[in-house]
CSV table of C-alpha atoms and ligand atoms in Angstrom, one decimal:
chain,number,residue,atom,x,y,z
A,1,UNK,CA,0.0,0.0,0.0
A,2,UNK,CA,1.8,3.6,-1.2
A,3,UNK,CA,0.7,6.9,-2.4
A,4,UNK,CA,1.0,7.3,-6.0
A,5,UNK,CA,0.0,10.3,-8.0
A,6,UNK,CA,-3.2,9.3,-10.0
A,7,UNK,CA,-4.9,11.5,-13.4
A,8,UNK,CA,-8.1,13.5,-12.7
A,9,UNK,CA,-10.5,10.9,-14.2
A,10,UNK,CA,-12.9,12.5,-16.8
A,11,UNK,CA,-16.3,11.6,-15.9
A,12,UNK,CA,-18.1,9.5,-18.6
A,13,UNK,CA,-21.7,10.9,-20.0
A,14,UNK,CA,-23.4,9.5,-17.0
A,15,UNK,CA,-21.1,10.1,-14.3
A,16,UNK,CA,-20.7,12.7,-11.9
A,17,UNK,CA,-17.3,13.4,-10.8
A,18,UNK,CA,-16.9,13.7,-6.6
A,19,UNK,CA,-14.2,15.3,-4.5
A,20,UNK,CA,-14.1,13.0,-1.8
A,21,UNK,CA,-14.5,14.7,1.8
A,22,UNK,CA,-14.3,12.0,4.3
A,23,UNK,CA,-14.0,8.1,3.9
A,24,UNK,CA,-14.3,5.4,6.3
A,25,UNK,CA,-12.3,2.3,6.6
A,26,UNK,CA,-14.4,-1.2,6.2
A,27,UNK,CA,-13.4,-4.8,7.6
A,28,UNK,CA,-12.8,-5.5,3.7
A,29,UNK,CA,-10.2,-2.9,3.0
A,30,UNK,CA,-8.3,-4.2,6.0
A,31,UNK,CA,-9.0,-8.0,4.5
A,32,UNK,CA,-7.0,-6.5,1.4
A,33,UNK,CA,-4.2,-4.6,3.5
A,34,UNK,CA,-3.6,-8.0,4.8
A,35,UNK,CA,-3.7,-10.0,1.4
A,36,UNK,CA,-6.6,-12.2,2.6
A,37,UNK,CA,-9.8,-10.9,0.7
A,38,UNK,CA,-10.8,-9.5,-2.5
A,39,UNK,CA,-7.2,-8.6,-3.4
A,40,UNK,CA,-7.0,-11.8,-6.2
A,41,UNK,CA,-9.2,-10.2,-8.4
A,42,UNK,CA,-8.4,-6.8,-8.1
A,43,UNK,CA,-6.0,-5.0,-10.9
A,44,UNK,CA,-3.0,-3.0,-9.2
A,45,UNK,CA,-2.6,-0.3,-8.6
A,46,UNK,CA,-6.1,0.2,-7.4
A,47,UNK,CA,-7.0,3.1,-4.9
A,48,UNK,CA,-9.2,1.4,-2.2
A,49,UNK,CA,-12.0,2.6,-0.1
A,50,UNK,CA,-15.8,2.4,-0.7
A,51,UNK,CA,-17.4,4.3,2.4
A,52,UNK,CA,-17.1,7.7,1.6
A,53,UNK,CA,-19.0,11.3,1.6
A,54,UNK,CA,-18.2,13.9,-1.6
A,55,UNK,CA,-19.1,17.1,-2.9
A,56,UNK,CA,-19.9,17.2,-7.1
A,57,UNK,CA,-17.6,19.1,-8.8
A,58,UNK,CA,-18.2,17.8,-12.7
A,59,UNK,CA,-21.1,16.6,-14.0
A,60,UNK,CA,-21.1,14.5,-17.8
A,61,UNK,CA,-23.5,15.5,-20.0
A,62,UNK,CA,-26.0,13.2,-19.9
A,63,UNK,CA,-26.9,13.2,-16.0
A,64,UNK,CA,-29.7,14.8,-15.2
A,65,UNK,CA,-30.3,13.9,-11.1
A,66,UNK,CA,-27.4,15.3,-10.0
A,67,UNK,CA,-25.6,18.7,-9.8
A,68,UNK,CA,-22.5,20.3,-9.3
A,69,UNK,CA,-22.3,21.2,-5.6
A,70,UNK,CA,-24.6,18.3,-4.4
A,71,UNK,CA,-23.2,16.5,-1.5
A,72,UNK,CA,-23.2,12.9,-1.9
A,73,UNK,CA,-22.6,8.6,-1.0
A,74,UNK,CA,-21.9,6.3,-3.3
A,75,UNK,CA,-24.2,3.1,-3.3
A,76,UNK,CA,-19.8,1.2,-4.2
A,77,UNK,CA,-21.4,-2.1,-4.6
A,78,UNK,CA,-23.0,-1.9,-8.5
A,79,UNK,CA,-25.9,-4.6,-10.2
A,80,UNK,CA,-25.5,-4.5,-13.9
A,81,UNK,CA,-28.9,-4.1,-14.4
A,82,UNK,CA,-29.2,-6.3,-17.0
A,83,UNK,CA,-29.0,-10.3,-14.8
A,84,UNK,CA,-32.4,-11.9,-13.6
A,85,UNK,CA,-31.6,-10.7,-9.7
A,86,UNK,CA,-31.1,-7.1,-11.2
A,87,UNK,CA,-34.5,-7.7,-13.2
A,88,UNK,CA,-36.5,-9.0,-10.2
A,89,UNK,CA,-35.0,-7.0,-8.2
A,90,UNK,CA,-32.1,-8.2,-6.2
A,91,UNK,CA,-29.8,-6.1,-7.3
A,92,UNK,CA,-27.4,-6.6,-4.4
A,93,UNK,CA,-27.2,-10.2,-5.4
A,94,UNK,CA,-26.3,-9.5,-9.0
A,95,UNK,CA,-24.6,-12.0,-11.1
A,96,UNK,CA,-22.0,-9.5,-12.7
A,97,UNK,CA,-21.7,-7.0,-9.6
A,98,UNK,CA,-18.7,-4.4,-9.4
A,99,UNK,CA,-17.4,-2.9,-5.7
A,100,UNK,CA,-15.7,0.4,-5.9
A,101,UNK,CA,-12.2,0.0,-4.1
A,102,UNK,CA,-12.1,-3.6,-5.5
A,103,UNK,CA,-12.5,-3.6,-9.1
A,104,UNK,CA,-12.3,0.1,-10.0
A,105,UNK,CA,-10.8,3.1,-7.9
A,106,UNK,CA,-12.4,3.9,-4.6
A,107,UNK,CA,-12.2,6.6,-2.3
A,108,UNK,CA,-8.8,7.1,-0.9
A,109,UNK,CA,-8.1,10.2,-3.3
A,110,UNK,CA,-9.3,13.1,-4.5
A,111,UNK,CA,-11.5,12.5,-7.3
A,112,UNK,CA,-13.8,9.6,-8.2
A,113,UNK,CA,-15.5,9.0,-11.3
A,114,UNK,CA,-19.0,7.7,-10.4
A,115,UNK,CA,-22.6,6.7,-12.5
A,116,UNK,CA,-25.2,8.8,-11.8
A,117,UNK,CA,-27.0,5.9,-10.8
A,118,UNK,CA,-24.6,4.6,-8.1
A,119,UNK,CA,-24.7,8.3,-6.3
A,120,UNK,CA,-27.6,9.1,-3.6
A,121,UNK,CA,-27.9,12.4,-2.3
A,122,UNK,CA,-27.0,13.5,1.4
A,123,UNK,CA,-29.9,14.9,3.2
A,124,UNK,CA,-28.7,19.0,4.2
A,125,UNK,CA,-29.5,17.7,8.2
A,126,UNK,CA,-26.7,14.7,7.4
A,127,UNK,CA,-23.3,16.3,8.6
A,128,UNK,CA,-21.0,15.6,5.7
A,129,UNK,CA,-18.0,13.2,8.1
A,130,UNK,CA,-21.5,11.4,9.3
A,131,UNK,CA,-22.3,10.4,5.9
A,132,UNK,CA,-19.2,8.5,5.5
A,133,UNK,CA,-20.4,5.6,7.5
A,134,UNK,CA,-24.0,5.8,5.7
A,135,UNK,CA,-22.5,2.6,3.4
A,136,UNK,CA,-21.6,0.0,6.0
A,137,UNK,CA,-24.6,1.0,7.9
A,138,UNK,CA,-27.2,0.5,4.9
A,139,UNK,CA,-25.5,-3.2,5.2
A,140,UNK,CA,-26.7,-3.9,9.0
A,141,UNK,CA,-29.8,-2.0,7.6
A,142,UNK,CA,-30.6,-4.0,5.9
A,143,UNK,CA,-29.7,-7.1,7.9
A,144,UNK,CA,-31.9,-6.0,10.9
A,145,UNK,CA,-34.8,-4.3,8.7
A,146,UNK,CA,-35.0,-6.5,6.1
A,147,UNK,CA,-33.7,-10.3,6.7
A,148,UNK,CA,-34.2,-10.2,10.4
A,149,UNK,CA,-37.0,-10.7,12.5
A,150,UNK,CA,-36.4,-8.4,15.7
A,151,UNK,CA,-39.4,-6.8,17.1
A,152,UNK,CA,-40.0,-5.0,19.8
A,153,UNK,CA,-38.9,-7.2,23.4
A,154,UNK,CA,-37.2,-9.5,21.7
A,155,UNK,CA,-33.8,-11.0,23.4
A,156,UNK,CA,-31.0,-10.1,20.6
A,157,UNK,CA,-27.6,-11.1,20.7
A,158,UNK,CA,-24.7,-9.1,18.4
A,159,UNK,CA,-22.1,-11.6,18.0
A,160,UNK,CA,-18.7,-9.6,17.0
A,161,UNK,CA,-18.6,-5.6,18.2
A,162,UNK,CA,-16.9,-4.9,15.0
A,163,UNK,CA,-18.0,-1.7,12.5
A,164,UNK,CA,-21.0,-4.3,11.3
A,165,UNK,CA,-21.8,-5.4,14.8
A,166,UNK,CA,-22.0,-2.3,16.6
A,167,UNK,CA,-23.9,-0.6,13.3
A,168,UNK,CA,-26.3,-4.0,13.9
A,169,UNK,CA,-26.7,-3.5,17.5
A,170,UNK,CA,-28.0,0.0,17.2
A,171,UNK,CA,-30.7,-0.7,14.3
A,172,UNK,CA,-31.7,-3.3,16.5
A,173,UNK,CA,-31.9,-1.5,19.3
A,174,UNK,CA,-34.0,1.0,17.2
A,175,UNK,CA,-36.5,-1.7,15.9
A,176,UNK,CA,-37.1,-2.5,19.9
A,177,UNK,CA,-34.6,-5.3,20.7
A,178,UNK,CA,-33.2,-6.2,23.9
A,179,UNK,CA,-29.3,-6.1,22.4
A,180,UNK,CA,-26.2,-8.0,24.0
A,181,UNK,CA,-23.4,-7.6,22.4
A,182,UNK,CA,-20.4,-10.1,22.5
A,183,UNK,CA,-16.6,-9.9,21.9
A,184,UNK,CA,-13.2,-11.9,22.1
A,185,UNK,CA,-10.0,-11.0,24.2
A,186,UNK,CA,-8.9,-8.2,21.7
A,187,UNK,CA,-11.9,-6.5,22.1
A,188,UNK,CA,-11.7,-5.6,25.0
A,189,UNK,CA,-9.5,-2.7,24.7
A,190,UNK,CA,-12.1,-0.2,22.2
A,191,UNK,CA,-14.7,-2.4,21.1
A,192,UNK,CA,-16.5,-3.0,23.8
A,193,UNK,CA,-15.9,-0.4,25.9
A,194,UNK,CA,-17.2,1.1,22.5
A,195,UNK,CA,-20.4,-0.8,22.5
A,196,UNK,CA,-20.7,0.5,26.2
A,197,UNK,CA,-20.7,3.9,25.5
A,198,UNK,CA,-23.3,3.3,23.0
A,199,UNK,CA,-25.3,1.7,25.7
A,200,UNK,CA,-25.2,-1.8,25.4
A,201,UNK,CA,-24.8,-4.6,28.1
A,202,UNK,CA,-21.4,-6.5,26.7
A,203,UNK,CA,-20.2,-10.0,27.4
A,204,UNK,CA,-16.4,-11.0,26.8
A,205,UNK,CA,-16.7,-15.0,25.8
A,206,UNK,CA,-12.9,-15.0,26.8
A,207,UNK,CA,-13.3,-14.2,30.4
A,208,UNK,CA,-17.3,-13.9,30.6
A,209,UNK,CA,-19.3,-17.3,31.7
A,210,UNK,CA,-21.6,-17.3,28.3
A,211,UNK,CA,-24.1,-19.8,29.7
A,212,UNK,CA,-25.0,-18.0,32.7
A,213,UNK,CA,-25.1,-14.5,30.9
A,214,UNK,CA,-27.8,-16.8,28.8
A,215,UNK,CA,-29.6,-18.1,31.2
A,216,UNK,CA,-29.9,-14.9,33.1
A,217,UNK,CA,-30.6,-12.7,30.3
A,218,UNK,CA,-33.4,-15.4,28.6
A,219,UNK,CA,-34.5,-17.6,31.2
A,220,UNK,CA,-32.5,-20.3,30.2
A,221,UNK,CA,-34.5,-20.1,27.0
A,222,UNK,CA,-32.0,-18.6,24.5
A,223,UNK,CA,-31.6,-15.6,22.4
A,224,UNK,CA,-34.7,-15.2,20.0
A,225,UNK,CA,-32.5,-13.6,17.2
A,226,UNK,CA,-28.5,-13.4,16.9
A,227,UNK,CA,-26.7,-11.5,14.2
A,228,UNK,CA,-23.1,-12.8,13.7
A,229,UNK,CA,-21.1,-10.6,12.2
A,230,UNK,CA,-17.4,-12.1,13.5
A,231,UNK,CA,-16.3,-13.1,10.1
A,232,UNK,CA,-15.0,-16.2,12.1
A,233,UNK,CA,-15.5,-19.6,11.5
A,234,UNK,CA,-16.5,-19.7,15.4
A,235,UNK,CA,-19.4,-17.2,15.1
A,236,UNK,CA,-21.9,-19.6,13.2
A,237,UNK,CA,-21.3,-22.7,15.8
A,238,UNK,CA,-21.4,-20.4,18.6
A,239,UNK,CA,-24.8,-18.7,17.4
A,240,UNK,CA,-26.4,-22.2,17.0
A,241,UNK,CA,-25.7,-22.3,20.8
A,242,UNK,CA,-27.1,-19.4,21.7
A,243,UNK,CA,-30.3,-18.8,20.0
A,244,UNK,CA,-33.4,-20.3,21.0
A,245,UNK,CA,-36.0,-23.3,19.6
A,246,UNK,CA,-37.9,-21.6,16.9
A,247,UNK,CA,-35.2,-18.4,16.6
A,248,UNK,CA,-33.6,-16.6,14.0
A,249,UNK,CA,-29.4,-16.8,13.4
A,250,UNK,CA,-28.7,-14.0,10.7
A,251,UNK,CA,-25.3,-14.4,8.8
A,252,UNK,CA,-23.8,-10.9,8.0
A,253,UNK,CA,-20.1,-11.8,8.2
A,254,UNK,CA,-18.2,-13.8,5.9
A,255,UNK,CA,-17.2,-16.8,8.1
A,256,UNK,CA,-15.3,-18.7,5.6
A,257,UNK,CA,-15.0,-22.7,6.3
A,258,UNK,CA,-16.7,-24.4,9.3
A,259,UNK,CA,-17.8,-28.0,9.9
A,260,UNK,CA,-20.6,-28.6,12.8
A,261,UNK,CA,-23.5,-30.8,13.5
A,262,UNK,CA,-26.7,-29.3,11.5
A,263,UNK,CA,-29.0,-31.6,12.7
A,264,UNK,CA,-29.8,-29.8,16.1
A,265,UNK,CA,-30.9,-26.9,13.6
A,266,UNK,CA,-33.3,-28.6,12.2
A,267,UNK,CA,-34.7,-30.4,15.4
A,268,UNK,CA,-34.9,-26.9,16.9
A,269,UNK,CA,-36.5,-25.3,13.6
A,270,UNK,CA,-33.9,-22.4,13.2
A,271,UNK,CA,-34.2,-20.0,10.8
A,272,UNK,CA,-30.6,-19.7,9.3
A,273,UNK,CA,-31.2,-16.3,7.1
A,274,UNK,CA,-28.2,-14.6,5.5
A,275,UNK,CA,-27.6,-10.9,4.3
A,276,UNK,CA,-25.4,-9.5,1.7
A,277,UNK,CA,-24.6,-6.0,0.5
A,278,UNK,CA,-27.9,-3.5,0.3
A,279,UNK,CA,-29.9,-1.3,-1.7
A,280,UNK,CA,-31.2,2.2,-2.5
A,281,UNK,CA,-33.6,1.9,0.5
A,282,UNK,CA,-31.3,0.5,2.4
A,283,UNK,CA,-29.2,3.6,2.1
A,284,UNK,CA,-32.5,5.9,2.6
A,285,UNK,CA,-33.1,4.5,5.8
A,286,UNK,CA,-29.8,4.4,7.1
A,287,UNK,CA,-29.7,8.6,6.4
A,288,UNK,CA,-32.3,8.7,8.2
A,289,UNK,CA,-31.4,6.6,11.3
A,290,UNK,CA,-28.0,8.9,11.3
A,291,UNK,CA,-30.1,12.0,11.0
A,292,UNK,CA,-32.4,10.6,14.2
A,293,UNK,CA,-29.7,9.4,15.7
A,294,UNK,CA,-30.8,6.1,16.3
A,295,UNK,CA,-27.2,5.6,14.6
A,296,UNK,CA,-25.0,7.6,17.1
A,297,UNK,CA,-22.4,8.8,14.1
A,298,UNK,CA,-20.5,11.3,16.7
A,299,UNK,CA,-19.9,8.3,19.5
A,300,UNK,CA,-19.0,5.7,16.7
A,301,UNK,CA,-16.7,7.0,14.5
A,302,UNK,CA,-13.1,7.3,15.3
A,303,UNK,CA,-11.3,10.5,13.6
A,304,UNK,CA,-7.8,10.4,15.1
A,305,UNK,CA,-6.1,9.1,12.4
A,306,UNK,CA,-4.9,10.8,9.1
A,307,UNK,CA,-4.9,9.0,5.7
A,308,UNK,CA,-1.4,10.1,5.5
A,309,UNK,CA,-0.5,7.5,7.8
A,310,UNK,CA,-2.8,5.1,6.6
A,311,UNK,CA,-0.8,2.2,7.9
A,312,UNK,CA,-0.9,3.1,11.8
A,313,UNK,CA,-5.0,3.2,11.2
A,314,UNK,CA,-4.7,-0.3,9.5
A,315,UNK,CA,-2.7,-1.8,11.6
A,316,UNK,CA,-4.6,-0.1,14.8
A,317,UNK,CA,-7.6,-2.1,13.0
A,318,UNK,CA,-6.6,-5.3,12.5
A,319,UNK,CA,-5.4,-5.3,16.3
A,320,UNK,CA,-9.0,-4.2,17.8
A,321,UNK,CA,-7.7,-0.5,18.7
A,322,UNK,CA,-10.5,0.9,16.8
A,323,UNK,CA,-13.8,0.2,15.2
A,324,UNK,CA,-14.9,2.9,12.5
A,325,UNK,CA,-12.0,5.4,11.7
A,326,UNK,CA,-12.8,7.6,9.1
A,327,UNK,CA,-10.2,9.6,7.9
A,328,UNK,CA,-10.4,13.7,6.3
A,329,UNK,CA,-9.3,13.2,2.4
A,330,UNK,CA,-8.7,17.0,1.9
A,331,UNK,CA,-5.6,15.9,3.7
A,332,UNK,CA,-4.5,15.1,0.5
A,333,UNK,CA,-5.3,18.2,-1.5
A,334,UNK,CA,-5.9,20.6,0.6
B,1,LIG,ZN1,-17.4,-1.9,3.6
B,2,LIG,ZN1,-27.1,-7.9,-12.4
């Protein structure tokens, strides 16, 4: 990972060209730092970062939606539009989908090149660094609103107080959960102290006796829904003993390969439901939830460290020290 001095890209017809303002760092970009995810099919050099606010400052000549000045997000994650999940649909399942960062240059510079269509406009109450995080929130979004099943006094458990988990636990929390959120040893340094300060009870499954927080907590029953977002092969096994008969177990992080016993899944009727990516309401909502506050933006994102020293805010990352840092790109222009 190194700067390298990149051409202003010339917006196509029907893209808008951004100046980026702020940009986040996601789980993913620090999979790539560490050559474990996405990196195989990328083409280097490739600027990374997909979470990011902008201003328009160049508009091609076929958009119509969109104007110079506008603040924007980016929607990085792109259907083609044309597959039968973009056609019924399900676009955030597309057969042929591109992810800005990955497969074309993301946010880590001044200027991106982006489709009208992938662009949605920030709402003037939205504070611009807030906006940043509006991506990875539309994915817990969309978990919680629209694959889970939390309603109001339901017993939730947050596996993982990562950016997804603690984005998860609040939209929970909003749809009227009762939200637990658990963490390993390396946690327990800023993410869930974190999770803390954005009121939620926490449980350490390296020091913390799990069953009793259970059966205290449920009545012995279990956890009607739990969300794991670990990204560890761990989280799914674990979940299975947590939830209760008859609950819900919603897959938001990428576990990779684990072998366990399904049978007591299907004895106990559990709804295994995944969730991938999001959509334009997805994004909608999560504005809003910012705007509300039901997404506490100010307490969750982590602004000490500069993109010029991208490397300490990786490496700070990977070891727990943070959760959400979002760094100020007109460090690198201004
Ligand atoms: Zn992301
Ligand atoms: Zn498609």
């Amino acid at each position: 990972m190194e700067f390298v001095d990149r051409e202003r890209p010339e917006p196509a017809p029907d893209e808008a060209l951004v100046e980026v303002d702020y940009a986040g760092l996601c789980g993913s970009d620090a999979g790539i730092y560490e050559f474990e995810s996405a990196f195989e099919r990328m083409a280097l050099p490739t600027v990374i970062g997909h979470e990011y606010s902008g201003r328009i400052v160049e508009v091609g000549e076929n958009v119509t939606k969109f104007a110079v000045g506008d603040r924007v997000v980016e929607r990085p994650i792109r259907g083609c539009g044309d597959c039968y999940q973009c056609e019924i649909g399900e676009s955030n399942v597309c057969q042929n989908a591109v992810i800005t960062g990955v497969d074309h240059d993301g946010a880590y510079e001044q200027f991106v090149a982006v489709p009208e269509d992938a662009l949605h406009p920030v709402p003037d109450a939205v504070d611009q660094q807030h906006a940043a995080m509006v991506e990875p929130t539309s994915i817990a979004a969309r978990a919680v609103i629209e694959n889970s099943r939390v309603t109001a006094g339901d017993r939730v458990l947050v596996e993982g107080p990562g950016p997804i988990g603690l984005l998860t636990a609040q939209i929970a929390d909003a749809q009227g959960g009762e939200v637990l959120v658990s963490g390993v040893g390396q946690d327990a340094a800023y993410r869930l102290p974190l999770a803390e300060d954005l009121g939620f009870e926490t449980l350490n499954v390296a020091e913390d006796d799990v069953e009793a927080r259970r059966e205290a907590i449920t009545d012995g029953v279990g956890y009607d829904v739990v969300f794991d977002t670990t990204g560890h092969p761990s989280g799914l096994p674990a979940a299975v003993d947590e939830v209760r008969k008859g609950g819900q177990i919603v897959l938001i992080g990428q576990t990779g390969e684990t072998t366990m016993p399904y049978s007591p899944l299907v004895r106990s009727e559990i709804d295994l439901q995944c969730s991938y990516a999001s959509m334009y309401d997805d994004f909608d909502r999560s504005l809003r939830l910012i705007d509300s506050g039901d997404v506490d933006a100010e307490t969750f994102i982590d602004d000490r460290f500069s993109l010029l020293d991208a490397e300490e805010a990786f490496e700070a990352f990977v070891a727990g020290e943070t959760c959400k840092p979002v760094f100020d790109v007109s460090e690198l222009y201004a």
